Short mmCIF file of C-alpha atoms in Angstrom, two decimals:
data_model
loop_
_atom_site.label_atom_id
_atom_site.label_comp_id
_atom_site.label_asym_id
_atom_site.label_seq_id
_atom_site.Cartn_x
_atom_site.Cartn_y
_atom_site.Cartn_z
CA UNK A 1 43.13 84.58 101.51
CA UNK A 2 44.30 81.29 102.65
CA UNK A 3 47.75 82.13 104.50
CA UNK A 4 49.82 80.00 106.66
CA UNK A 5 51.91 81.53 109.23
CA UNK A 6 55.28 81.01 109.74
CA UNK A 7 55.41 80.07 113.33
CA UNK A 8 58.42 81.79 115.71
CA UNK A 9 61.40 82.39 114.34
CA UNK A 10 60.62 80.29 110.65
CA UNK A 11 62.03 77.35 113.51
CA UNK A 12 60.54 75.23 110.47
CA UNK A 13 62.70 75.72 107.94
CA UNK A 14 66.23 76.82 109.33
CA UNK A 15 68.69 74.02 108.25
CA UNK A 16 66.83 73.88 104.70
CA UNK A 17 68.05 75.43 101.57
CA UNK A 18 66.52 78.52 101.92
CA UNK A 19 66.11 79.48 98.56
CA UNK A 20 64.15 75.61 97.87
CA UNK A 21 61.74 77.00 100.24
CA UNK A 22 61.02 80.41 98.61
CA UNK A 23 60.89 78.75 95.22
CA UNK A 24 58.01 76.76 96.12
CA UNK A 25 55.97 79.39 97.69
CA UNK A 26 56.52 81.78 94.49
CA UNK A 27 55.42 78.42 92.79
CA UNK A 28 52.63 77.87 95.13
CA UNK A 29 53.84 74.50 96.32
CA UNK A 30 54.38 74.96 99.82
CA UNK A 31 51.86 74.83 102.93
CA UNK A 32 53.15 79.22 103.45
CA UNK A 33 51.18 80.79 100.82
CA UNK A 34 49.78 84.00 99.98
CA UNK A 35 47.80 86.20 97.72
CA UNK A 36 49.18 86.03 94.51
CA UNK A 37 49.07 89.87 92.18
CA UNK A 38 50.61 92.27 89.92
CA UNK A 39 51.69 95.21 92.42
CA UNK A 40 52.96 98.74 91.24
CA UNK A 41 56.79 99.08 91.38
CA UNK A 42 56.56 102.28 93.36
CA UNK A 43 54.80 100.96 95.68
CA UNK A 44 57.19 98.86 97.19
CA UNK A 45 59.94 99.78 99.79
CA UNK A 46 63.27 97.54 99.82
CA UNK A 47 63.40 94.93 102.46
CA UNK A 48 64.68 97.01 105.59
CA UNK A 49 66.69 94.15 107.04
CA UNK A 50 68.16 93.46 104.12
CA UNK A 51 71.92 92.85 105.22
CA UNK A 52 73.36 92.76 101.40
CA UNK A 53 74.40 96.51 100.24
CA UNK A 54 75.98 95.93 96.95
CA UNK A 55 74.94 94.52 93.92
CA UNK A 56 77.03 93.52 90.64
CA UNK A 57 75.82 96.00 89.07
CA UNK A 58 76.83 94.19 85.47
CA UNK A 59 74.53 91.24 86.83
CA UNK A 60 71.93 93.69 87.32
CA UNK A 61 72.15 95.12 83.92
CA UNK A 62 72.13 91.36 82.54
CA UNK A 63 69.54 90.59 84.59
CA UNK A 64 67.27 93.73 83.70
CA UNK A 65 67.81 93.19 79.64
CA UNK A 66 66.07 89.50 79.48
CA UNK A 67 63.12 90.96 82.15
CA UNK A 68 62.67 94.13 79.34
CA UNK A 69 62.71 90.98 76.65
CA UNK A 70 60.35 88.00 78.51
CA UNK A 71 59.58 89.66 81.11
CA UNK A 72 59.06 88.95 84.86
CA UNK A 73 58.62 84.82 85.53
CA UNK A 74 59.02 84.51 89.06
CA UNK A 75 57.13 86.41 91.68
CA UNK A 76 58.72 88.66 94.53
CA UNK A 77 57.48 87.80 97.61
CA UNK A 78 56.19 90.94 100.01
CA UNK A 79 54.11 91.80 102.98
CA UNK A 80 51.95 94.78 103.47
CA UNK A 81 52.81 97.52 105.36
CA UNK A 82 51.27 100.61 107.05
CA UNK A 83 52.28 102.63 103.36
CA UNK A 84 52.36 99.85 100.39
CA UNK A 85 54.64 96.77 100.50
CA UNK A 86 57.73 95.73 101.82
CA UNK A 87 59.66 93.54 99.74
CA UNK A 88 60.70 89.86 101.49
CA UNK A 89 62.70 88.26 98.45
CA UNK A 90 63.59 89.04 95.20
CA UNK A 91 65.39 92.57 95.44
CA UNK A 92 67.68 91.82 92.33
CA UNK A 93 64.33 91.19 90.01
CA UNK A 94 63.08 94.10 91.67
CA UNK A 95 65.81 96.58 91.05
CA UNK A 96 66.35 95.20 87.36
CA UNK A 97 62.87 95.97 86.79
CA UNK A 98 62.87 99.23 87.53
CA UNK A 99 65.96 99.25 85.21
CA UNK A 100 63.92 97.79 83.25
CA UNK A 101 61.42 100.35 82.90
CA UNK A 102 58.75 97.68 84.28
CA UNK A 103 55.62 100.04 86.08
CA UNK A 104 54.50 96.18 87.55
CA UNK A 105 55.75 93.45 88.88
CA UNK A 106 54.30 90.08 89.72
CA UNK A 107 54.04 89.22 93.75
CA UNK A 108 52.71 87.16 96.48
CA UNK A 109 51.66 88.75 99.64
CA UNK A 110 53.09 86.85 102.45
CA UNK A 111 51.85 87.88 106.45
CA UNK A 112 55.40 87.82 107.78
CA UNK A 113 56.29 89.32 111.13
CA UNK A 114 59.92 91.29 112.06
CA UNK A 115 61.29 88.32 112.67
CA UNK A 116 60.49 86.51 109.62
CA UNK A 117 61.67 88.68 107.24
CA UNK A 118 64.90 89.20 109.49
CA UNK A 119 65.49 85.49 109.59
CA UNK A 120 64.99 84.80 105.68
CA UNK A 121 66.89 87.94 104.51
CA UNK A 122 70.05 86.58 106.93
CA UNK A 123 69.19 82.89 106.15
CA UNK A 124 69.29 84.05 101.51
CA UNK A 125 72.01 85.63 101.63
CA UNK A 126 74.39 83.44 103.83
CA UNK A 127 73.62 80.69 102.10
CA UNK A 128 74.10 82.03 98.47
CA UNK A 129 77.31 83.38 100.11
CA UNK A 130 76.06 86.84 98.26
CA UNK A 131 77.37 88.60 101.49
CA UNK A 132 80.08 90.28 102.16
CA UNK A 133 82.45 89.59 105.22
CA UNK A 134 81.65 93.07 107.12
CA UNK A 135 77.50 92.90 105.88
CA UNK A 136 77.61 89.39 106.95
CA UNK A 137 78.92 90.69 110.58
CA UNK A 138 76.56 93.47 110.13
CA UNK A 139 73.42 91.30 109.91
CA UNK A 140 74.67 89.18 112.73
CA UNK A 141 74.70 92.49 114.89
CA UNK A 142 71.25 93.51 114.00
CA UNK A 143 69.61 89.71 114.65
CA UNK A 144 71.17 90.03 117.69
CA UNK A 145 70.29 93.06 119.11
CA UNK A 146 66.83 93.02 116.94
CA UNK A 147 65.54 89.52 118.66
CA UNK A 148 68.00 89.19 121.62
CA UNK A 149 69.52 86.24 120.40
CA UNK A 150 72.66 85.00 121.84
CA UNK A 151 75.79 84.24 119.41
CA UNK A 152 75.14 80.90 121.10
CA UNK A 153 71.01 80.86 119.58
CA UNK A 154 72.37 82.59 116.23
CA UNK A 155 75.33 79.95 115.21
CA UNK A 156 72.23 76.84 115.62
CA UNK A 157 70.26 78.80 113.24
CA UNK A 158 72.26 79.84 111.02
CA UNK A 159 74.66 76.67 110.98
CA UNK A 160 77.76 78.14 112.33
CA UNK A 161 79.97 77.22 115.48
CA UNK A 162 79.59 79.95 117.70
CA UNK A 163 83.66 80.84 117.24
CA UNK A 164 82.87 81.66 113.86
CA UNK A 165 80.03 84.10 115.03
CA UNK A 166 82.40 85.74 117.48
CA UNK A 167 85.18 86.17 114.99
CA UNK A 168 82.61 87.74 112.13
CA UNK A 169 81.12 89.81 114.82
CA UNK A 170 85.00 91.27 116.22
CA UNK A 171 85.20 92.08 112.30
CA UNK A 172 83.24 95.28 113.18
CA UNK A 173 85.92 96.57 115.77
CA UNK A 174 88.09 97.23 112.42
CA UNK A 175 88.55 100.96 111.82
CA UNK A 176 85.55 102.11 109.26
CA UNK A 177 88.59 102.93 106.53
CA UNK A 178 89.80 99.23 106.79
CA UNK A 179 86.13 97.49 106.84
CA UNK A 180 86.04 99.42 103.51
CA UNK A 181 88.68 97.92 102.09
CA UNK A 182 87.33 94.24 103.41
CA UNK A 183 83.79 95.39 101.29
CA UNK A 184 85.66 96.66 98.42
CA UNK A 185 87.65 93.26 98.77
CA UNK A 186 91.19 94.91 98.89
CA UNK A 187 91.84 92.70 101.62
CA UNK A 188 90.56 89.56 102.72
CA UNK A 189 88.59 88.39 106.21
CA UNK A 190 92.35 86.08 106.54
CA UNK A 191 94.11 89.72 106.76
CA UNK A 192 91.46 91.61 108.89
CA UNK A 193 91.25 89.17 111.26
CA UNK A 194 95.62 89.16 111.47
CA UNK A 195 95.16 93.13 111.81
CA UNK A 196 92.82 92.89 114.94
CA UNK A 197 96.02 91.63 116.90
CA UNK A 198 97.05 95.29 116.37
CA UNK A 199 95.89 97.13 119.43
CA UNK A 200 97.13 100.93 117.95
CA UNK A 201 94.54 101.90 115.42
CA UNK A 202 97.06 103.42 113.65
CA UNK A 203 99.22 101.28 112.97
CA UNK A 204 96.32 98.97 112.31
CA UNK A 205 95.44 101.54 109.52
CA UNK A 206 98.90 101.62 108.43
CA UNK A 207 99.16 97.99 107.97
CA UNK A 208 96.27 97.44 105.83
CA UNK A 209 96.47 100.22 103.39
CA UNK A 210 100.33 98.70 103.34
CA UNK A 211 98.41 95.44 102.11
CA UNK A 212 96.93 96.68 99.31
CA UNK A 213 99.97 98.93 97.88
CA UNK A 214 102.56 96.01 98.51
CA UNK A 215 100.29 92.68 98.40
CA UNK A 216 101.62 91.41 101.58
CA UNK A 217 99.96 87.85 102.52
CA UNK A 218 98.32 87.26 105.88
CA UNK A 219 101.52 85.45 107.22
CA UNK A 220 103.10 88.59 106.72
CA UNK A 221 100.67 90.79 108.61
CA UNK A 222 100.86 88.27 111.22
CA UNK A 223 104.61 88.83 111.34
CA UNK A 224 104.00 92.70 111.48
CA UNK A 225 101.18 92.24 114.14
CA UNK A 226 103.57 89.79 116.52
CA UNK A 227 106.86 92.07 116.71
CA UNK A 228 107.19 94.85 119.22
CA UNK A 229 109.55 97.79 117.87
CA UNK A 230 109.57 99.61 120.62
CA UNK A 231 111.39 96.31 122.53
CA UNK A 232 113.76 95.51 120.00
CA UNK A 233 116.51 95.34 121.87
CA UNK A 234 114.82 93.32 124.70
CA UNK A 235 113.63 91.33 122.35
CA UNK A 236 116.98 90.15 120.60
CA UNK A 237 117.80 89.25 124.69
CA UNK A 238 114.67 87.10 125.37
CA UNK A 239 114.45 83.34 124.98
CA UNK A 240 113.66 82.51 121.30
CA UNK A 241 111.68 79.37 122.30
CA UNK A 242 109.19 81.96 124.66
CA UNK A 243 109.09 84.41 121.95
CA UNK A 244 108.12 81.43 118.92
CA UNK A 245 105.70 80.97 121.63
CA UNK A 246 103.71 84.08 122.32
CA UNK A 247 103.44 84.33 118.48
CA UNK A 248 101.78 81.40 117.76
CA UNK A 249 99.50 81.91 120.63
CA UNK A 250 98.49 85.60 119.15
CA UNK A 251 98.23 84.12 115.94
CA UNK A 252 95.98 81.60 117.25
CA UNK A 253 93.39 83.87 119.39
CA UNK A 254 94.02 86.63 117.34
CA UNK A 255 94.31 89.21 120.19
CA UNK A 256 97.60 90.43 122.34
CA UNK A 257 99.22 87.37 124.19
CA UNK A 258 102.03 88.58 126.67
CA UNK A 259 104.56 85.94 127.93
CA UNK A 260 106.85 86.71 131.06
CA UNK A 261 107.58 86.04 134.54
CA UNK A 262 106.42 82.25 134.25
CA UNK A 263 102.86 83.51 133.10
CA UNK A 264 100.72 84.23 130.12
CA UNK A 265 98.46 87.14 129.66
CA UNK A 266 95.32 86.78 127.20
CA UNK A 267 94.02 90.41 126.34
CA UNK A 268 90.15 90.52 125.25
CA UNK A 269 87.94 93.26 124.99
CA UNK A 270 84.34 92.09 126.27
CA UNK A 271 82.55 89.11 127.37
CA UNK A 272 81.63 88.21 123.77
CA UNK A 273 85.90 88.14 122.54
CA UNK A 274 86.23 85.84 125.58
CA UNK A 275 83.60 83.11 125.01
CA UNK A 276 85.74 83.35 121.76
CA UNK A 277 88.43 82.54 123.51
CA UNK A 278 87.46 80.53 125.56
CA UNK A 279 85.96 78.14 123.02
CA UNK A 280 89.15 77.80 120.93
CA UNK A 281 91.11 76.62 124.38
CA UNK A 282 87.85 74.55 124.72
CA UNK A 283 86.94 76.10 128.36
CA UNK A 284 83.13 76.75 127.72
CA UNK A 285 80.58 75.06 129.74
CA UNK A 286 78.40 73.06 127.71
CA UNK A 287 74.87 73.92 127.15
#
C-alpha cells in the first residue's frame, strides 16, 4: 500500500482549505493516499479528538435519507487502530449511515499519527466554523496540552492572532451553567466575554441567566459588569472623568481595572490572561 506520510504536524498543509485537501485524497488526487475499502460500520470508533459535540440533528436526518436512497459517494477517511478503525473525517456521513441502516461504508485507510488527526479535526471544523465558541476553546485546550504548543505556535497554525487564542481559551473560566448557555447559544461569545469582568461567580451566574429571561445586549452586561453597588455612594463622589475611565479600560481588557490614588490596577489571573493583556496594550516582545 503506497502511503505518504504526513510529515510533523501536517506543517504542509496548514494555511490551505482544509476540506480541498481531504477532498482530493477521498478522490485519490493528492500525493497522501491510502488503501481504499468498504469497512464494517461497527467497526469504527468516532474520531477521539474530535472537538465538535453537537450535530443538527435535522441535517443529520437529511443527510441520512439521500445515503438510504444513492447511497454513500464519498469515502471516510480512517486509520487503524489496536481494535478496528478510528475515524479521521467524515463523522456526519458516518453517523447518517448508521441512521441509515448502512452495515458498510466506503473508506480510505490513512497512517496518521496523534498529531495528525488532532491537527485536521481542529483545522475541519474551524474552518467550516461548525464549532461552537466553548468546543472551539475546548479543542484549543487539548492541542495545547496534547502537543505542548504555545498559544503563540497554535494562533500560526490555525490563523489566529494569539489575543484571539487567549480570549477563546479564558472562555473556559465561565461557570459550567453559563458555558451551557454559550453551547446552547442563549448567549453569545460578545456577552460571555462582558461576564468574565465579573469576578463573583454568582453574580456572574446571575447576570447571564438575566440575559436570556430579559434579552439584555452586551453593552448592557458591560454596564452591569463596570458598576460597584457596594460603593454607590463613593461612587456618586468620585470624578466622573476617572470613573468613564476605568470603564472603558475594563471593557477593553475585559478583566477588573481599579483607578485611584494616581494609579491603575490591571487584575489577571495567570501568565496566559496577561500575554492577553499585554498584547492588546501592545507590550509583548516580539518573536
Amino acid at each position: 500500500m503506497a502511503k505518504k506520510k504526513l510529515g510533523k504536524g501536517l506543517g504542509n498543509i496548514f494555511g490551505e482549505d482544509i476540506d480541498s485537501v481531504l477532498d482530493e485524497i477521498s478522490k485519490g488526487e493528492s500525493q497522501i493516499t491510502g488503501e481504499k475499502m468498504g469497512l464494517k460500520i461497527s467497526e469504527i470508533r468516532p474520531n477521539p479528538y474530535q472537538p465538535r459535540k453537537i450535530f443538527d440533528e435535522v441535517a443529520l436526518q437529511d443527510l441520512a435519507a439521500s445515503i438510504k436512497e444513492r447511497g454513500v459517494f464519498q469515502p471516510i477517511l480512517v486509520r487503524k487502530s489496536l481494535k478496528g478503525y478510528e475515524l479521521i473525517a467524515g463523522e456526519r456521513r458516518l453517523k447518517a449511515s448508521k441512521i441509515a441502516g448502512l452495515k458498510e461504508i466506503p473508506a480510505i485507510i490513512l497512517d496518521f499519527d496523534d498529531t495528525d488527526m488532532m491537527e485536521v479535526s481542529l483545522l475541519e471544523n474551524i474552518q467550516r466554523e461548525n464549532l461552537t465558541p466553548i468546543e472551539e476553546a475546548e479543542a484549543y485546550e487539548a492541542i495545547i496540552k496534547k502537543l505542548d504548543y504555545t498559544q503563540e505556535v497554535l494562533s500560526k497554525k490555525v490563523g489566529k492572532s494569539r489575543v484571539y487564542i487567549a480570549n477563546s481559551l479564558r472562555l473556559l473560566k465561565l461557570p459550567l451553567s453559563v458555558r451551557t448557555l454559550l453551547n446552547e447559544g442563549k448567549i453569545t461569545q460578545g456577552h460571555a466575554k462582558a461576564l468574565l469582568a465579573f469576578e463573583d461567580e454568582e453574580k456572574l451566574v446571575e447576570v447571564a441567566n438575566r440575559i436570556v429571561k430579559e434579552n439584555l445586549t452586551v453593552r448592557d452586561v458591560e454596564k452591569l459588569a463596570s458598576k460597584k453597588e457596594e460603593k454607590k455612594a463613593v461612587e456618586s463622589e468620585t470624578d466622573p472623568y476617572i470613573e468613564n475611565v476605568k470603564k472603558n479600560m475594563t471593557n477593553r481588557f475585559a478583566t477588573k481595572v481599579d483607578v485611584s490614588n494616581k494609579k491603575i490596577v490591571i487584575h489577571f489571573n495567570d501568565t496566559d490572561d496577561l500575554n492577553r493583556i499585554l498584547e492588546i496594550m501592545d507590550c509583548l516582545d516580539k518573536e
